[in-house]
XYZ file of C-alpha atoms in Angstrom:
403
model
C 12.712 120.457 100.713
C 12.400 117.881 103.508
C 11.092 119.286 106.772
C 11.556 118.633 110.450
C 8.149 116.940 110.524
C 9.518 114.233 108.234
C 12.661 113.974 110.359
C 10.640 113.529 113.538
C 8.632 110.758 111.870
C 11.892 109.004 110.999
C 13.042 109.310 114.614
C 15.894 111.270 116.194
C 16.365 109.644 119.591
C 20.048 109.564 120.471
C 21.010 111.367 117.243
C 23.156 114.499 117.273
C 21.200 117.161 115.395
C 22.985 120.342 114.306
C 20.493 123.224 114.274
C 21.686 126.263 112.355
C 19.686 128.954 114.133
C 19.742 132.739 113.931
C 20.612 133.994 117.392
C 21.974 137.258 116.020
C 20.238 139.419 118.607
C 20.992 143.031 119.539
C 23.051 143.402 122.694
C 23.655 146.258 125.120
C 26.841 144.919 126.635
C 25.696 141.427 127.633
C 22.006 142.371 127.869
C 19.759 141.213 125.026
C 17.489 144.073 123.971
C 15.269 142.039 121.621
C 15.047 138.255 121.929
C 12.675 137.725 118.992
C 15.090 135.630 116.976
C 15.825 133.335 119.910
C 12.123 132.806 120.558
C 11.630 131.992 116.880
C 13.858 128.901 117.014
C 12.416 127.525 120.262
C 9.682 125.387 118.582
C 12.279 123.520 116.508
C 14.677 122.987 119.407
C 11.847 121.897 121.715
C 10.504 119.429 119.155
C 13.904 117.837 118.608
C 14.836 117.686 122.287
C 11.398 116.358 123.140
C 11.954 113.523 120.673
C 15.224 112.562 122.348
C 17.718 114.249 120.033
C 21.018 115.645 121.234
C 20.637 119.176 119.912
C 23.642 121.291 118.897
C 22.566 124.876 118.244
C 24.869 127.141 116.238
C 24.658 130.724 115.007
C 26.592 133.855 114.221
C 26.267 137.127 116.110
C 27.436 140.453 114.728
C 30.479 140.825 112.523
C 33.609 139.647 114.340
C 36.626 139.430 112.070
C 37.103 135.663 111.944
C 38.580 135.419 115.430
C 37.194 135.250 118.986
C 35.888 138.578 120.303
C 34.160 138.649 123.716
C 31.871 141.470 122.566
C 30.198 139.035 120.150
C 29.947 135.970 122.372
C 26.800 133.866 122.100
C 26.855 133.208 125.860
C 23.965 135.643 126.584
C 21.899 134.080 123.780
C 22.596 130.575 125.102
C 21.460 131.617 128.563
C 18.252 133.164 127.168
C 17.551 130.053 125.106
C 17.788 128.005 128.283
C 15.307 130.298 130.013
C 12.847 129.985 127.132
C 13.230 126.206 127.015
C 12.980 125.886 130.772
C 16.032 123.638 130.714
C 19.779 123.843 131.164
C 21.643 124.607 127.957
C 25.318 123.698 127.795
C 27.658 126.246 126.232
C 30.858 125.520 124.324
C 33.433 128.293 124.392
C 34.659 127.536 120.873
C 33.160 126.386 117.565
C 34.959 123.175 116.628
C 37.729 122.907 119.218
C 38.128 121.023 122.478
C 35.231 122.721 124.247
C 32.756 122.090 121.410
C 33.872 118.478 121.013
C 33.630 117.781 124.753
C 30.340 119.638 125.175
C 28.648 117.742 122.348
C 30.106 114.428 123.520
C 28.655 115.093 126.966
C 25.102 115.659 125.750
C 22.475 113.183 126.845
C 19.313 112.404 124.919
C 16.944 115.346 124.913
C 19.637 117.814 125.955
C 20.704 121.019 124.219
C 24.046 122.771 123.703
C 25.030 126.018 122.016
C 28.467 126.359 120.455
C 30.267 129.702 120.281
C 29.801 132.279 117.512
C 30.469 130.625 114.148
C 32.077 133.800 112.827
C 34.882 133.399 115.355
C 36.240 131.007 112.710
C 37.322 132.633 109.432
C 36.123 129.586 107.501
C 32.473 130.447 108.183
C 32.361 133.513 105.940
C 35.313 132.790 103.642
C 34.832 133.355 99.926
C 37.297 130.515 99.322
C 35.332 127.300 98.766
C 38.104 125.104 100.179
C 38.467 127.099 103.396
C 34.728 127.212 103.874
C 34.468 123.504 103.123
C 37.174 122.623 105.618
C 35.264 124.406 108.370
C 32.044 122.672 107.284
C 33.866 119.320 107.576
C 34.788 120.143 111.175
C 31.212 121.165 111.980
C 29.874 117.998 110.357
C 31.953 115.931 112.773
C 29.794 117.272 115.604
C 26.512 115.902 114.238
C 24.593 113.152 112.486
C 21.836 115.334 111.037
C 21.358 118.957 109.995
C 18.317 121.188 110.509
C 18.377 124.631 108.914
C 16.294 127.096 110.919
C 18.216 130.372 110.687
C 16.120 132.172 108.108
C 17.930 135.453 108.712
C 21.115 133.872 107.300
C 19.830 131.865 104.323
C 20.878 134.575 101.864
C 24.513 134.083 102.907
C 26.815 131.560 101.223
C 28.451 130.634 104.511
C 29.865 127.321 105.687
C 27.148 126.511 108.224
C 24.373 127.661 105.876
C 25.474 126.437 102.453
C 28.286 123.880 102.763
C 27.320 121.943 105.864
C 23.901 120.693 104.586
C 25.712 118.964 101.703
C 27.645 116.899 104.250
C 24.726 115.656 106.373
C 21.124 114.519 105.858
C 19.325 117.875 105.952
C 15.897 119.249 106.797
C 14.161 122.598 107.143
C 13.133 123.571 110.667
C 9.718 124.924 111.639
C 10.797 128.558 111.253
C 12.224 128.235 107.744
C 9.231 126.185 106.602
C 6.923 128.913 107.921
C 8.960 131.766 106.419
C 9.050 130.158 102.967
C 5.320 129.468 103.112
C 4.627 133.112 103.934
C 6.912 134.435 101.199
C 5.190 132.238 98.646
C 1.963 134.045 99.563
C 3.717 137.277 98.589
C 5.021 135.973 95.274
C 2.620 133.280 94.058
C -1.165 133.608 93.812
C -1.158 136.905 95.746
C -4.482 138.130 97.140
C -5.132 141.661 95.846
C -4.958 144.579 96.320
C -1.319 143.981 97.243
C 0.277 146.910 99.079
C 3.960 147.194 99.963
C 5.378 149.639 102.513
C 9.109 150.291 102.241
C 11.201 152.350 104.639
C 14.628 152.348 106.169
C 17.584 154.568 105.560
C 19.050 153.814 102.131
C 17.139 153.541 98.880
C 20.046 151.543 97.435
C 19.199 148.708 99.867
C 15.729 148.429 98.340
C 16.377 148.970 94.601
C 16.221 145.291 93.707
C 12.977 144.678 95.542
C 11.364 147.830 94.121
C 12.372 146.745 90.628
C 10.740 143.339 91.162
C 7.656 144.674 92.948
C 6.852 147.048 90.113
C 5.633 143.914 88.335
C 3.892 142.419 91.395
C 2.415 145.072 93.685
C -0.623 147.298 93.234
C 0.662 150.026 95.578
C 4.082 150.919 96.924
C 4.245 153.324 99.876
C 7.641 154.822 100.733
C 8.947 156.333 103.979
C 12.090 156.443 106.088
C 15.371 158.034 105.110
C 15.147 156.524 101.630
C 12.156 158.720 100.774
C 14.272 161.849 100.429
C 15.984 160.474 97.348
C 12.501 160.093 95.826
C 11.501 163.632 96.827
C 14.749 165.016 95.414
C 14.091 163.057 92.219
C 10.830 164.972 91.932
C 12.730 168.234 92.226
C 11.957 169.037 95.868
C 14.286 170.533 98.477
C 15.309 167.938 101.100
C 17.568 170.065 103.294
C 20.175 168.043 105.185
C 18.145 164.825 105.034
C 19.706 161.522 104.118
C 20.178 161.535 100.355
C 21.752 159.193 97.802
C 22.218 161.518 94.851
C 23.762 158.800 92.695
C 20.461 156.883 92.867
C 18.274 159.765 91.645
C 18.275 158.633 87.969
C 17.285 155.087 89.006
C 14.506 156.405 91.232
C 13.203 158.648 88.451
C 13.076 155.639 86.130
C 11.143 153.623 88.733
C 8.601 156.416 89.128
C 8.091 156.487 85.359
C 7.720 152.706 85.205
C 5.202 152.732 88.039
C 3.079 155.311 86.245
C 3.274 153.427 82.955
C 2.353 150.091 84.542
C -0.452 151.396 86.729
C 1.323 150.776 90.045
C 0.355 153.434 92.574
C 3.562 154.900 94.014
C 2.716 156.837 97.194
C 5.136 159.354 98.701
C 4.740 161.532 101.823
C 2.737 164.745 101.702
C 4.335 166.018 104.909
C 7.441 165.239 106.942
C 8.680 165.847 110.469
C 11.928 167.812 110.488
C 14.517 169.094 112.947
C 17.792 171.029 112.613
C 19.916 167.966 113.426
C 19.784 164.254 114.173
C 18.565 163.643 117.745
C 20.755 162.394 120.590
C 19.984 158.675 120.592
C 21.725 158.005 123.909
C 19.764 160.421 126.077
C 16.621 160.501 123.873
C 16.386 164.143 124.966
C 13.350 166.040 123.621
C 13.950 167.973 120.418
C 11.982 170.654 118.622
C 10.433 168.834 115.675
C 8.354 170.679 113.117
C 5.954 169.306 110.520
C 6.296 170.763 107.030
C 4.896 169.957 103.605
C 6.998 167.369 101.781
C 7.434 169.738 98.832
C 8.412 172.706 101.030
C 11.206 171.513 103.306
C 13.438 174.301 104.624
C 17.014 174.094 103.391
C 18.536 173.799 106.879
C 16.286 171.034 108.182
C 16.607 167.249 108.319
C 13.650 164.944 107.663
C 13.280 162.352 110.452
C 9.757 160.924 110.086
C 6.676 161.013 107.897
C 4.122 163.573 109.066
C 0.598 163.102 110.476
C -1.151 163.782 107.159
C 1.037 161.148 105.509
C 0.271 158.703 108.329
C -3.437 159.155 107.630
C -2.880 158.832 103.887
C -0.880 155.628 104.279
C -3.456 154.143 106.641
C -6.149 154.819 104.047
C -4.053 153.156 101.333
C -3.683 150.040 103.500
C -7.277 149.845 104.733
C -8.665 147.955 101.729
C -5.580 145.863 100.932
C -5.827 142.074 100.934
C -2.051 141.546 101.265
C 0.477 143.897 102.885
C 4.265 143.531 103.117
C 6.130 146.060 105.261
C 9.909 146.393 105.434
C 11.617 149.365 107.052
C 10.533 151.997 109.593
C 9.038 155.333 108.535
C 11.406 157.374 110.658
C 13.836 157.332 113.570
C 11.372 155.288 115.623
C 13.873 154.711 118.442
C 13.382 158.368 119.470
C 9.919 159.272 120.784
C 9.760 162.489 118.757
C 10.046 160.539 115.493
C 8.188 157.309 116.199
C 4.649 158.284 115.223
C 4.927 157.511 111.506
C 6.173 153.992 112.185
C 3.540 153.552 114.884
C 0.811 154.650 112.467
C 1.876 152.116 109.812
C 2.045 149.335 112.386
C -1.411 150.273 113.675
C -2.769 150.315 110.111
C -1.525 146.751 109.637
C -3.106 145.699 112.937
C -6.419 147.261 111.897
C -6.339 145.792 108.406
C -8.181 142.550 107.566
C -5.342 141.828 105.094
C -2.714 139.116 105.348
C 0.060 141.257 106.855
C 3.775 140.478 106.828
C 6.371 142.492 108.721
C 9.623 141.942 106.878
C 12.127 141.487 109.659
C 15.062 143.648 110.754
C 14.240 147.125 112.014
C 10.527 146.727 111.245
C 10.250 143.733 113.566
C 12.238 145.587 116.216
C 9.937 148.593 115.842
C 6.823 146.478 116.344
C 8.199 145.164 119.617
C 9.749 148.467 120.751
C 6.481 150.322 120.211
C 4.560 147.765 122.239
C 2.449 146.025 119.606
C 1.177 142.491 120.098
C 3.107 140.344 117.631
C 0.080 138.084 117.232
C -1.848 140.999 115.720
C 0.179 140.613 112.520
C -0.086 137.789 110.023
C 3.632 137.087 110.249
C 6.758 138.815 111.549
C 9.799 137.636 109.642
C 13.125 137.027 111.356
C 15.128 137.896 108.239
C 14.860 141.317 106.649
C 17.650 140.860 104.110
C 16.621 137.301 103.313
C 12.984 138.349 102.832
C 13.947 141.135 100.452
C 16.230 138.920 98.362
C 13.491 136.275 98.122
C 11.054 138.942 96.922
C 13.650 140.069 94.371
C 13.502 136.567 92.910
C 17.063 135.702 93.904
C 18.209 132.181 94.719
C 19.048 132.056 98.421
C 22.048 129.773 99.093
C 20.693 128.418 102.367
C 17.348 127.450 100.852
C 19.024 125.967 97.789
C 21.194 123.828 100.079
C 18.161 122.506 101.932
C 16.435 121.680 98.673
C 19.476 119.826 97.346
């Protein structure tokens, strides 16, 4: 895989460089609530612009249905990118139409433009190779070179991620090079003990990575909504908690495999429960109660790991040499159910291990709860991409850059 460092050595002055970034940030109306993904691409854009390139930044945002939708405009992200760069960033109001063509044509050396949400064109996400390829041809007309730096999208076989690199000389940006280097530390020559913390809502989202990690990890700690499928698999009452009953046989098999292979599978000893899911708009106080994990009342809903579990998990992470964490321990967005996630984050901060926060909600939790990002070894920008890499899958975007 050729990198941006090699590209910069070759020289980019006056060249149009298409940067496939990941500007898929959460929005409250037009207000960005977490700009982590925009900040992550700044080093690549700065390096290219500083070397005299004409930089065309592109990304998706949300899931529009292949047509323009103002709710998913990249305009707020373009404005924030400009603030972070300390320079004006031009914005095209379409992807490959008149505005994009004129905006790119008007770029001077060292200047930056952002084109509108790639998913406003149905060709970006099409499963039809010809339709996707036709859109990639149009995108290719905007540039001379391609730099892939949207790690959060490399697991998608989309036009700008998979097809476009085949049409232009292509390189990995600083972010992707860093992300791949980190993930190799989690899959090749891992420093042990290797502990993995998995959370989030659905166990089905993590089955593939659990299956793979049963051969790699020394300890797997489980929290979040997915844990209740594990507790139910052990025969415990889980009340009205999130539960995927169809996954219980799979979970039971994983628990047996872990025991047989000597992998320590750690589940909560207590949970924080309430009668119903909290109001996430008002964040009004609730009446949470901590109960033993094997004695949940039938009418209660589990919303966080309990304090005894937080202490247990911290102790299981204290002597680890490598830690990968993906998924919050509870409904961290509500103050009554944030302590389990906070405790895991603090345990990673306190640990001398190489610590990796696996993107998505975990990365958002770290920032929401006020932790210094530099206190962690690495915070990934791509939760889904990180998990698929750890599953051993071939990621289309990385394969395209290697081709």
